[in-house]
Every structure is written in structure tokens, then in C-alpha cells.
Amino acid sequence: MTTTGEDHTATLTGPWWWARWRSAVLDGSLALVSAVECAAEGFPFADAAGLPVPVGMLFGAVAGSVLVFRRRWPIAVVLVSIAITPAQMGFLMGLVGLYTLAASELPRRIIGALAGMSMVGMLIVTYVRAHQGMVRGDVAPLGDWFVPFVSITTSLGMTAPPVLLGLYVGARRRLMESLRERADSLERELQLLAERAEERAEWARNEERTRIAREMHDVVAHRVSLMVVHAAALQAVARKDPEKAVKNASLVGDMGRQALTELREMLGVLRRNDGAVPGSAYSSAPVQAVPLAAVGAAAAAAAAASRDVEEESGEGPCLDDLEELVGQSAAAGMVVDLSVEGRARGYAAMVEQTAYRVVQEALTNVHKHAAGAKTRVRLAHRGAEIAMQVENGPPPEPGAASDARLPSGGNGLVGMKERVVGLGGVFVSGPTDAGGFRVSAVIPAGG
């Protein structure tokens, strides 16, 4: 695991301006060594300047201890090292100061200017000292090239290596910080994607629940409503007309078998797709936590399962079954008329099923709320769409709809509208001026 930016900030627990205690200890140790070095070099400086030795050593110790501020004020440390270069002290402070300056976030022009000043100062001091040594005879004369060579070599050796090393370390540090920021950004994006994927998975599960509830309502409500109507008629004529009672009983049995067949087909499709959505509300397996990479797949699988169920539902009812559907309602005592306009052609399975379900649910509502009312079913095949309308008049007797005591869940119209709108169609329903009710729907032929 990478250390995120927040975790990195939380680790900054050092004193004052130091990020860590070990950095403070390192700077303190370097400052102590530099102070000792400058104090030792202050002895010959005091002798050459005509100052008391303690004063020269104290000056060197104070100047060398400035190195403790190298992280806080790297420019000040480099300037102090340049200032004490003529006294031939502060070599460690100069090296460490230039390294810290080059590794900092300061502009390159400032780093270049201070490094140039340090190199020029070291070049001049080295040139003067080497020339004085040759004049005094401390250094054997090797030629006119020796003094410039020693001066240039020393100034470059004391300036270039710490500056180049500092630039490398600073670039590497900035690269690591950039990678850390990118890791933080990626982690936030992954968290956001995970949340969105979970939302999509939950949305897919809710859509699947709604679809199944709608299918169950359409399959069961119509068949059971007709069974209840025939059972009520059977109870009324059982003693008066045994032959009609037997016919009604046969119709009740046929309706029950058809309802069971459709219900079994739908449950079979759901059972085959039951394992498609891990952790789904329709899976018998317990809900388990899934890894991040599988969250997005869960939503896709849920949507795929829904599509698979809809596709496999193509085995269900179609427009060719409308005559049988209308005949069943007529057998239950409804005065119903079916008219078809235009020439039928091949439609997508979902289009035919939706058209069938709209008519089926509309007839079921007539049985529930307007028993005995005259009903007209119209189906029109148009160029780019298919239209259907179910309109009934007012019931012949007030309260006639309550004879069979059919319950109403209030979901029929909602389910029809969801089906039609889901295919890009238009659904309209409402009472008529004559006191009846009309249900109209238009579905694109392409689905």
C-alpha cells in the first residue's frame, strides 16, 4: 500500500520546522560538526587577523552553527558560507548549504546565482591563497598554469557536486510527491466509482423487483380475476342450471391451469438467472462483500439478468392470443368487441407482450370496476407504431362490480404505463364523458 498525502501529513511530528525528529537530530549533528570545524579554523584566522584566539574561535563556532537552519533558511546558510569563505572556514557548511539549496523548491535562477557566487568566491580565495603560497615558497613552483588549475579545480569541486546532487534529490522528491498525489487522486476516483457502481447495482435490483412485481401482477391478476368471476357465476347457477355450472367450473379450471403455466414459465426463467447477480435480492445465497473490481460487474450483471429475463419471456403471450383473451372475458359474461385495423407484421417480442399486457390489464380492470359494462377493444397496426385502446361504458347497475368482491391493488395502471414508457411509447388513461373508462397506448413498432 502507498502512503497517501493525508497519511504523509500526519507523520509530520518533528519539532519547530522539522518534519521528523530524525531530521532535527541530523541537522543538529551537522551544525555541531560545522561549529567545531569553524572554531578550529578560527584559530589561524584570529592569528592572521590580529584578533584574540577566543574571539576567532567563538566567531567560527557561531558562524558554523548557522547550519542548523539549513532547511528553514537555505539562502541565509549559503550567504553565510560565502561570507566566511575569505577566512578559510565553513567548508562543510558550504557543501551542505549548496546541497540543501539545490534540493529546495526555490526558483532555479536563485539557485544558479547563489551557486555561482559561491564558486566565484571559492575561486578567488583559492587563487589568492595559492599565489601567496608560491610567493612565500610554501608551494614548489610548477609553472604558471598551477595556480589557475588549483583554483578552478577546487572551486568546481566544492560547488558542482553538492549542487548536482541536490538537484537530483530535489527532482526525485518532487517526483515522489507527484506520484503520491496521483495515488491519492486515483484512490478518490476509485472510491467514487465504487459508490456509483453500488448505486447502479442497487438501481438494477430495484428495477428487477419492480419488473417482477409487474409481471406477477399481469400474469396472476387477470387469470385469477376471471376465476373469481366464474366462481361467483357458478355459485349463482349451481342449483338452477347444472349444465351451465359445469361449464363455468371447467372454465375456472382452464383459467387456473393457464395461470399456473404462465407463472411456472416466469419462475423458471428467474430461477435460471438467479445466480447472475451476486448478492441480489433474488439469490438464495447470503449477501457477501465483493471486491472493488467486482462492484461494477454486479451492476452490469443485474442489468444483463433483467434483459435476459425479458428476452426469454418471448415465449409468453403475443398479439395472436388477443382473440383468445377477449373470448375468455366474453365467456365470463362481459360484452366485449375486438376490432383490428391494418395489416399485422412481425414485431419484437417485448412489443407484442406489452401490447397484450395492456389489453389484458384493461379488461381485468373492467371486470373489477365495471362488471357487465360493454367494452370495445381496438388494435391498429400503423407504419411505425402499434396502437391499442380499451374503452368501456358505465356498468349497467351501480355496485355491480362488487358482486364478485374483486380486490384492487392500484398497481395496474402504473404497471401498464411503466411497460409502455419503457419502450418509448405513450400511455393515456382516464374516465370518459359517458361515465366509462378508456385506456390508450401507442408503442413504437421497433420497440
Short mmCIF file of C-alpha atoms in Angstrom, two decimals:
data_model
loop_
_atom_site.label_atom_id
_atom_site.label_comp_id
_atom_site.label_asym_id
_atom_site.label_seq_id
_atom_site.Cartn_x
_atom_site.Cartn_y
_atom_site.Cartn_z
CA MET A 1 0.00 0.00 0.00
CA THR A 2 1.25 3.52 -0.78
CA THR A 3 1.28 6.25 1.82
CA THR A 4 -1.40 8.75 0.89
CA GLY A 5 -0.99 12.50 1.19
CA GLU A 6 -3.12 12.64 4.34
CA ASP A 7 -1.09 9.89 5.97
CA HIS A 8 2.10 11.65 4.89
CA THR A 9 0.94 14.89 6.51
CA ALA A 10 0.01 13.04 9.68
CA THR A 11 3.62 11.82 10.02
CA LEU A 12 4.99 15.40 10.27
CA THR A 13 5.56 15.32 14.03
CA GLY A 14 9.03 16.86 14.38
CA PRO A 15 9.83 19.97 16.48
CA TRP A 16 9.54 23.51 15.08
CA TRP A 17 10.19 23.49 11.33
CA TRP A 18 11.40 19.91 11.08
CA ALA A 19 9.08 17.30 9.64
CA ARG A 20 10.58 14.47 11.71
CA TRP A 21 12.72 14.12 14.79
CA ARG A 22 15.43 12.35 12.85
CA SER A 23 15.73 15.39 10.56
CA ALA A 24 16.16 17.62 13.59
CA VAL A 25 18.81 15.30 15.03
CA LEU A 26 20.66 15.18 11.68
CA ASP A 27 20.69 18.97 11.31
CA GLY A 28 21.75 19.41 14.89
CA SER A 29 24.62 16.97 14.42
CA LEU A 30 25.76 18.67 11.20
CA ALA A 31 25.58 22.08 12.88
CA LEU A 32 27.67 20.77 15.79
CA VAL A 33 30.33 19.34 13.47
CA SER A 34 30.35 22.58 11.43
CA ALA A 35 30.69 24.67 14.59
CA VAL A 36 33.65 22.57 15.74
CA GLU A 37 35.22 22.81 12.29
CA CYS A 38 34.78 26.59 12.08
CA ALA A 39 36.03 27.03 15.65
CA ALA A 40 39.18 25.07 14.80
CA GLU A 41 39.64 27.11 11.62
CA GLY A 42 39.05 30.28 13.65
CA PHE A 43 42.40 29.78 15.37
CA PRO A 44 44.57 30.59 12.28
CA PHE A 45 42.02 33.23 11.23
CA ALA A 46 42.39 35.04 14.55
CA ASP A 47 46.16 34.85 14.28
CA ALA A 48 46.13 36.26 10.73
CA ALA A 49 43.60 38.98 11.56
CA GLY A 50 45.31 40.03 14.76
CA LEU A 51 42.32 39.04 16.93
CA PRO A 52 42.35 37.24 20.22
CA VAL A 53 42.15 33.47 19.68
CA PRO A 54 38.99 33.01 21.80
CA VAL A 55 37.26 35.67 19.73
CA GLY A 56 38.25 33.99 16.46
CA MET A 57 37.15 30.58 17.69
CA LEU A 58 33.86 31.97 19.07
CA PHE A 59 33.20 33.67 15.73
CA GLY A 60 33.86 30.42 13.90
CA ALA A 61 31.62 28.40 16.25
CA VAL A 62 28.73 30.86 15.88
CA ALA A 63 29.09 31.00 12.10
CA GLY A 64 29.29 27.22 11.79
CA SER A 65 26.21 26.68 13.96
CA VAL A 66 24.10 28.55 11.38
CA LEU A 67 23.93 25.24 9.52
CA VAL A 68 21.13 24.17 11.89
CA PHE A 69 18.80 26.49 9.92
CA ARG A 70 19.56 24.90 6.53
CA ARG A 71 16.02 23.55 5.97
CA ARG A 72 14.35 26.73 7.19
CA TRP A 73 16.54 29.37 5.52
CA PRO A 74 18.86 27.71 2.97
CA ILE A 75 19.65 31.04 1.29
CA ALA A 76 20.89 32.54 4.58
CA VAL A 77 23.12 29.50 5.20
CA VAL A 78 24.70 29.78 1.73
CA LEU A 79 25.24 33.52 2.13
CA VAL A 80 26.95 32.99 5.49
CA SER A 81 29.17 30.30 3.98
CA ILE A 82 30.11 32.70 1.14
CA ALA A 83 30.80 35.48 3.65
CA ILE A 84 33.25 33.40 5.73
CA THR A 85 34.98 31.87 2.69
CA PRO A 86 37.82 34.50 2.82
CA ALA A 87 38.55 33.35 6.38
CA GLN A 88 39.01 29.80 5.01
CA MET A 89 36.34 28.34 7.23
CA GLY A 90 32.88 26.81 6.75
CA PHE A 91 33.74 24.21 4.10
CA LEU A 92 31.21 21.70 5.49
CA MET A 93 28.61 24.43 5.80
CA GLY A 94 29.23 25.46 2.18
CA LEU A 95 28.83 21.90 0.86
CA VAL A 96 25.71 21.09 2.88
CA GLY A 97 24.21 24.55 2.28
CA LEU A 98 24.57 24.29 -1.51
CA TYR A 99 23.09 20.78 -1.47
CA THR A 100 20.09 21.92 0.60
CA LEU A 101 19.61 24.98 -1.62
CA ALA A 102 19.63 22.91 -4.82
CA ALA A 103 17.22 20.35 -3.35
CA SER A 104 14.72 23.00 -2.21
CA GLU A 105 11.70 24.37 -4.08
CA LEU A 106 13.35 27.72 -4.77
CA PRO A 107 13.49 29.00 -8.37
CA ARG A 108 16.41 27.79 -10.45
CA ARG A 109 17.65 31.32 -11.09
CA ILE A 110 18.17 31.87 -7.35
CA ILE A 111 19.93 28.52 -7.01
CA GLY A 112 22.15 29.27 -10.01
CA ALA A 113 23.00 32.78 -8.76
CA LEU A 114 23.99 31.64 -5.27
CA ALA A 115 25.94 28.65 -6.61
CA GLY A 116 27.80 31.00 -8.99
CA MET A 117 28.57 33.39 -6.15
CA SER A 118 29.91 30.54 -4.03
CA MET A 119 32.07 29.21 -6.88
CA VAL A 120 33.48 32.67 -7.69
CA GLY A 121 34.22 33.33 -4.04
CA MET A 122 35.95 29.96 -3.66
CA LEU A 123 37.87 30.58 -6.93
CA ILE A 124 39.15 33.99 -5.79
CA VAL A 125 40.10 32.82 -2.30
CA THR A 126 41.84 29.71 -3.61
CA TYR A 127 43.66 31.70 -6.28
CA VAL A 128 44.90 34.27 -3.75
CA ARG A 129 45.98 31.62 -1.23
CA ALA A 130 47.76 29.52 -3.84
CA HIS A 131 49.55 32.58 -5.26
CA GLN A 132 50.63 33.70 -1.80
CA GLY A 133 51.88 30.19 -1.08
CA MET A 134 54.03 30.19 -4.23
CA VAL A 135 55.36 33.66 -3.38
CA ARG A 136 56.27 32.62 0.15
CA GLY A 137 57.76 29.41 -1.13
CA ASP A 138 55.31 27.18 0.71
CA VAL A 139 54.43 25.55 -2.62
CA ALA A 140 57.06 24.49 -5.14
CA PRO A 141 56.70 26.41 -8.40
CA LEU A 142 55.27 24.09 -11.05
CA GLY A 143 54.54 26.68 -13.70
CA ASP A 144 52.13 29.50 -14.44
CA TRP A 145 49.29 27.01 -15.01
CA PHE A 146 49.36 25.61 -11.48
CA VAL A 147 47.57 28.42 -9.64
CA PRO A 148 44.65 28.72 -12.10
CA PHE A 149 44.34 24.94 -12.27
CA VAL A 150 44.19 24.57 -8.49
CA SER A 151 41.75 27.48 -8.19
CA ILE A 152 39.34 26.23 -10.85
CA THR A 153 39.52 22.61 -9.70
CA THR A 154 38.92 23.50 -6.07
CA SER A 155 36.04 25.89 -6.80
CA LEU A 156 34.34 23.37 -9.09
CA GLY A 157 34.93 20.50 -6.66
CA MET A 158 33.42 22.48 -3.79
CA THR A 159 30.41 23.71 -5.80
CA ALA A 160 29.36 21.37 -8.62
CA PRO A 161 28.97 18.03 -6.74
CA PRO A 162 26.66 19.33 -3.96
CA VAL A 163 24.59 21.36 -6.45
CA LEU A 164 24.15 18.46 -8.87
CA LEU A 165 23.34 16.04 -6.06
CA GLY A 166 20.82 18.49 -4.60
CA LEU A 167 19.12 18.97 -7.96
CA TYR A 168 18.81 15.19 -8.38
CA VAL A 169 17.43 14.65 -4.89
CA GLY A 170 15.00 17.57 -5.27
CA ALA A 171 13.73 16.26 -8.61
CA ARG A 172 13.32 12.79 -7.14
CA ARG A 173 11.44 14.18 -4.14
CA ARG A 174 9.10 16.16 -6.37
CA LEU A 175 8.51 13.06 -8.46
CA MET A 176 7.60 11.05 -5.37
CA GLU A 177 5.23 13.77 -4.20
CA SER A 178 3.63 13.86 -7.64
CA LEU A 179 3.19 10.09 -7.59
CA ARG A 180 1.72 10.30 -4.10
CA GLU A 181 -0.76 12.95 -5.23
CA ARG A 182 -1.70 10.83 -8.24
CA ALA A 183 -2.19 7.84 -5.93
CA ASP A 184 -4.45 9.96 -3.71
CA SER A 185 -6.43 11.14 -6.73
CA LEU A 186 -6.72 7.61 -8.06
CA GLU A 187 -7.91 6.32 -4.70
CA ARG A 188 -10.58 9.01 -4.53
CA GLU A 189 -11.68 8.21 -8.07
CA LEU A 190 -11.86 4.50 -7.24
CA GLN A 191 -13.95 5.25 -4.18
CA LEU A 192 -16.27 7.40 -6.27
CA LEU A 193 -16.52 4.69 -8.92
CA ALA A 194 -17.25 2.12 -6.23
CA GLU A 195 -20.05 4.26 -4.82
CA ARG A 196 -21.52 4.81 -8.27
CA ALA A 197 -21.24 1.12 -9.08
CA GLU A 198 -23.04 0.24 -5.85
CA GLU A 199 -25.75 2.75 -6.72
CA ARG A 200 -26.10 1.22 -10.19
CA ALA A 201 -26.29 -2.26 -8.68
CA GLU A 202 -28.96 -1.12 -6.22
CA TRP A 203 -30.85 0.60 -9.03
CA ALA A 204 -30.68 -2.59 -11.11
CA ARG A 205 -32.01 -4.65 -8.20
CA ASN A 206 -34.86 -2.20 -7.65
CA GLU A 207 -35.68 -2.28 -11.35
CA GLU A 208 -35.68 -6.06 -11.26
CA ARG A 209 -38.02 -6.10 -8.25
CA THR A 210 -40.38 -3.69 -9.99
CA ARG A 211 -40.32 -5.72 -13.20
CA ILE A 212 -41.02 -8.98 -11.40
CA ALA A 213 -43.85 -7.39 -9.41
CA ARG A 214 -45.33 -6.09 -12.66
CA GLU A 215 -45.03 -9.49 -14.35
CA MET A 216 -46.58 -11.26 -11.37
CA HIS A 217 -49.43 -8.77 -11.31
CA ASP A 218 -50.14 -9.12 -15.03
CA VAL A 219 -49.91 -12.91 -15.05
CA VAL A 220 -51.90 -13.59 -11.91
CA ALA A 221 -54.38 -10.72 -11.69
CA HIS A 222 -56.20 -11.31 -14.96
CA ARG A 223 -56.47 -15.09 -14.66
CA VAL A 224 -57.49 -15.01 -11.02
CA SER A 225 -59.99 -12.22 -11.66
CA LEU A 226 -61.69 -14.33 -14.34
CA MET A 227 -61.62 -17.33 -11.98
CA VAL A 228 -63.35 -15.28 -9.29
CA VAL A 229 -65.95 -14.04 -11.77
CA HIS A 230 -66.67 -17.58 -13.00
CA ALA A 231 -66.75 -18.89 -9.41
CA ALA A 232 -69.33 -16.24 -8.49
CA ALA A 233 -71.40 -17.19 -11.53
CA LEU A 234 -71.00 -20.87 -10.65
CA GLN A 235 -72.30 -20.23 -7.16
CA ALA A 236 -75.31 -18.38 -8.57
CA VAL A 237 -76.36 -21.03 -11.11
CA ALA A 238 -75.21 -24.21 -9.36
CA ARG A 239 -78.74 -25.30 -8.45
CA LYS A 240 -80.72 -23.60 -11.20
CA ASP A 241 -78.68 -24.64 -14.23
CA PRO A 242 -76.31 -27.59 -13.54
CA GLU A 243 -75.14 -27.68 -17.16
CA LYS A 244 -74.01 -24.04 -17.05
CA ALA A 245 -72.45 -24.67 -13.65
CA VAL A 246 -70.36 -27.49 -15.12
CA LYS A 247 -69.28 -25.18 -17.96
CA ASN A 248 -68.26 -22.46 -15.52
CA ALA A 249 -66.37 -24.97 -13.39
CA SER A 250 -64.49 -26.11 -16.50
CA LEU A 251 -63.63 -22.52 -17.31
CA VAL A 252 -62.35 -21.97 -13.76
CA GLY A 253 -60.10 -25.00 -14.14
CA ASP A 254 -58.81 -23.81 -17.50
CA MET A 255 -58.07 -20.37 -16.10
CA GLY A 256 -56.21 -21.84 -13.13
CA ARG A 257 -54.10 -24.10 -15.34
CA GLN A 258 -53.22 -21.20 -17.64
CA ALA A 259 -52.26 -19.03 -14.68
CA LEU A 260 -50.08 -21.80 -13.26
CA THR A 261 -48.44 -22.38 -16.65
CA GLU A 262 -47.54 -18.72 -17.14
CA LEU A 263 -46.39 -18.43 -13.53
CA ARG A 264 -44.25 -21.55 -13.87
CA GLU A 265 -42.63 -20.27 -17.07
CA MET A 266 -41.76 -16.96 -15.49
CA LEU A 267 -40.38 -18.51 -12.31
CA GLY A 268 -38.36 -20.91 -14.42
CA VAL A 269 -36.71 -18.03 -16.25
CA LEU A 270 -35.99 -16.26 -12.97
CA ARG A 271 -34.52 -19.44 -11.50
CA ARG A 272 -32.16 -19.84 -14.46
CA ASN A 273 -30.96 -16.25 -13.98
CA ASP A 274 -30.96 -16.38 -10.20
CA GLY A 275 -27.19 -16.67 -9.90
CA ALA A 276 -26.44 -13.90 -12.37
CA VAL A 277 -26.41 -11.13 -9.79
CA PRO A 278 -24.20 -11.78 -6.76
CA GLY A 279 -25.84 -10.66 -3.57
CA SER A 280 -29.11 -9.98 -5.36
CA ALA A 281 -32.39 -9.88 -3.53
CA TYR A 282 -33.48 -12.87 -5.62
CA SER A 283 -30.49 -15.06 -4.86
CA SER A 284 -30.73 -17.72 -2.19
CA ALA A 285 -27.03 -17.34 -1.33
CA PRO A 286 -26.15 -14.99 1.55
CA VAL A 287 -25.01 -11.48 0.66
CA GLN A 288 -21.24 -11.25 0.81
CA ALA A 289 -18.82 -8.38 0.39
CA VAL A 290 -17.35 -8.22 -3.08
CA PRO A 291 -14.02 -6.71 -4.08
CA LEU A 292 -13.87 -3.28 -5.67
CA ALA A 293 -13.24 -4.65 -9.15
CA ALA A 294 -16.43 -6.75 -8.95
CA VAL A 295 -18.76 -3.96 -7.85
CA GLY A 296 -19.15 -2.55 -11.33
CA ALA A 297 -19.65 -6.06 -12.70
CA ALA A 298 -22.52 -6.56 -10.25
CA ALA A 299 -24.49 -3.69 -11.75
CA ALA A 300 -23.81 -4.92 -15.27
CA ALA A 301 -24.80 -8.45 -14.31
CA ALA A 302 -28.02 -7.23 -12.74
CA ALA A 303 -28.94 -5.31 -15.88
CA ALA A 304 -27.97 -8.30 -18.01
CA ALA A 305 -30.13 -10.59 -15.91
CA SER A 306 -33.08 -8.28 -16.38
CA ARG A 307 -32.53 -8.21 -20.14
CA ASP A 308 -32.17 -11.99 -20.24
CA VAL A 309 -35.46 -12.44 -18.43
CA GLU A 310 -37.20 -10.08 -20.79
CA GLU A 311 -35.73 -11.81 -23.82
CA GLU A 312 -36.61 -15.25 -22.61
CA SER A 313 -40.07 -14.02 -21.81
CA GLY A 314 -40.61 -14.04 -25.55
CA GLU A 315 -42.20 -17.43 -25.03
CA GLY A 316 -45.09 -15.58 -23.35
CA PRO A 317 -48.25 -14.10 -24.88
CA CYS A 318 -48.35 -12.28 -28.22
CA LEU A 319 -50.87 -10.39 -30.34
CA ASP A 320 -52.17 -13.60 -31.88
CA ASP A 321 -53.54 -14.52 -28.43
CA LEU A 322 -55.75 -11.42 -28.18
CA GLU A 323 -58.79 -13.18 -29.65
CA GLU A 324 -58.48 -15.91 -27.02
CA LEU A 325 -58.07 -13.27 -24.32
CA VAL A 326 -61.18 -11.42 -25.44
CA GLY A 327 -63.07 -14.72 -25.71
CA GLN A 328 -62.24 -15.56 -22.10
CA SER A 329 -63.69 -12.25 -20.95
CA ALA A 330 -66.77 -12.82 -23.09
CA ALA A 331 -67.17 -16.27 -21.55
CA ALA A 332 -67.10 -14.60 -18.13
CA GLY A 333 -70.15 -12.54 -19.08
CA MET A 334 -68.53 -9.40 -20.49
CA VAL A 335 -69.97 -7.84 -23.63
CA VAL A 336 -66.72 -7.21 -25.47
CA ASP A 337 -65.94 -6.42 -29.10
CA LEU A 338 -62.50 -6.70 -30.76
CA SER A 339 -61.58 -4.76 -33.91
CA VAL A 340 -58.22 -4.85 -35.67
CA GLU A 341 -57.11 -2.23 -38.20
CA GLY A 342 -54.19 -2.51 -40.56
CA ARG A 343 -52.06 -5.47 -41.52
CA ALA A 344 -50.19 -7.29 -38.80
CA ARG A 345 -46.48 -7.88 -39.25
CA GLY A 346 -43.61 -9.19 -37.18
CA TYR A 347 -42.89 -7.14 -34.05
CA ALA A 348 -40.28 -7.52 -31.36
CA ALA A 349 -41.29 -9.91 -28.60
CA MET A 350 -41.36 -7.15 -25.98
CA VAL A 351 -43.64 -5.00 -28.16
CA GLU A 352 -46.19 -7.79 -28.59
CA GLN A 353 -46.04 -8.76 -24.92
CA THR A 354 -46.52 -5.16 -23.81
CA ALA A 355 -49.50 -4.67 -26.15
CA TYR A 356 -51.04 -7.91 -24.91
CA ARG A 357 -50.49 -6.99 -21.25
CA VAL A 358 -52.05 -3.57 -21.69
CA VAL A 359 -55.22 -5.08 -23.15
CA GLN A 360 -55.21 -7.83 -20.53
CA GLU A 361 -54.90 -5.43 -17.61
CA ALA A 362 -57.53 -3.10 -19.05
CA LEU A 363 -60.02 -6.00 -19.34
CA THR A 364 -59.15 -7.06 -15.79
CA ASN A 365 -59.98 -3.56 -14.56
CA VAL A 366 -63.32 -3.72 -16.35
CA HIS A 367 -64.09 -6.99 -14.51
CA LYS A 368 -63.14 -5.36 -11.22
CA HIS A 369 -64.72 -1.93 -11.52
CA ALA A 370 -67.41 -2.09 -14.23
CA ALA A 371 -68.75 -5.63 -14.35
CA GLY A 372 -71.29 -6.07 -17.12
CA ALA A 373 -70.25 -2.89 -18.94
CA LYS A 374 -70.00 -3.03 -22.70
CA THR A 375 -66.36 -2.95 -23.74
CA ARG A 376 -64.62 -2.29 -27.00
CA VAL A 377 -61.04 -3.32 -27.78
CA ARG A 378 -59.33 -1.70 -30.76
CA LEU A 379 -55.93 -2.60 -32.17
CA ALA A 380 -54.32 -0.60 -35.02
CA HIS A 381 -51.22 -1.60 -36.96
CA ARG A 382 -49.59 1.55 -38.28
CA GLY A 383 -46.42 2.21 -40.25
CA ALA A 384 -44.04 2.90 -37.39
CA GLU A 385 -46.16 2.06 -34.37
CA ILE A 386 -48.87 -0.09 -32.93
CA ALA A 387 -51.83 1.46 -31.09
CA MET A 388 -54.39 -0.09 -28.78
CA GLN A 389 -57.41 1.20 -26.94
CA VAL A 390 -59.76 -0.43 -24.45
CA GLU A 391 -62.88 1.57 -23.65
CA ASN A 392 -65.84 0.52 -21.55
CA GLY A 393 -69.12 2.16 -20.81
CA PRO A 394 -70.66 2.61 -17.37
CA PRO A 395 -71.76 -0.54 -15.50
CA PRO A 396 -75.43 -1.43 -16.10
CA GLU A 397 -76.18 -1.39 -12.39
CA PRO A 398 -74.43 0.68 -9.70
CA GLY A 399 -72.45 -1.61 -7.44
CA ALA A 400 -72.47 -4.49 -9.90
CA ALA A 401 -68.71 -4.61 -9.78
CA SER A 402 -68.81 -5.62 -6.15
CA ASP A 403 -70.75 -8.85 -6.69
CA ALA A 404 -67.58 -10.87 -7.16
CA ARG A 405 -65.77 -8.83 -4.49
CA LEU A 406 -62.57 -8.44 -6.55
CA PRO A 407 -59.81 -6.62 -4.65
CA SER A 408 -57.86 -3.82 -6.32
CA GLY A 409 -54.23 -3.13 -5.56
CA GLY A 410 -53.99 0.12 -7.52
CA ASN A 411 -50.93 -1.05 -9.46
CA GLY A 412 -52.48 -1.99 -12.79
CA LEU A 413 -52.41 1.42 -14.47
CA VAL A 414 -48.96 2.12 -13.04
CA GLY A 415 -47.63 -1.15 -14.42
CA MET A 416 -49.14 -0.53 -17.86
CA LYS A 417 -47.63 2.94 -18.05
CA GLU A 418 -44.20 1.66 -16.99
CA ARG A 419 -44.28 -1.01 -19.68
CA VAL A 420 -45.30 1.39 -22.46
CA VAL A 421 -43.00 4.25 -21.47
CA GLY A 422 -40.14 1.78 -21.09
CA LEU A 423 -40.43 1.02 -24.80
CA GLY A 424 -40.59 4.70 -25.75
CA GLY A 425 -44.35 4.79 -26.18
CA VAL A 426 -47.22 6.93 -24.89
CA PHE A 427 -49.84 5.83 -22.37
CA VAL A 428 -53.04 7.69 -21.50
CA SER A 429 -55.91 6.61 -19.27
CA GLY A 430 -58.92 8.28 -17.71
CA PRO A 431 -62.71 8.41 -17.45
CA THR A 432 -64.91 9.16 -20.44
CA ASP A 433 -67.74 11.67 -20.70
CA ALA A 434 -70.24 8.81 -20.80
CA GLY A 435 -69.18 7.58 -17.36
CA GLY A 436 -66.92 4.80 -18.54
CA PHE A 437 -63.15 4.47 -18.69
CA ARG A 438 -60.63 4.49 -21.52
CA VAL A 439 -57.09 3.13 -21.70
CA SER A 440 -54.97 4.09 -24.75
CA ALA A 441 -51.38 3.24 -25.63
CA VAL A 442 -49.09 3.77 -28.61
CA ILE A 443 -45.87 1.73 -28.86
CA PRO A 444 -43.12 2.19 -31.47
CA ALA A 445 -43.05 -0.80 -33.80
CA GLY A 446 -39.29 -1.19 -33.34
CA GLY A 447 -39.58 -1.47 -29.57
#
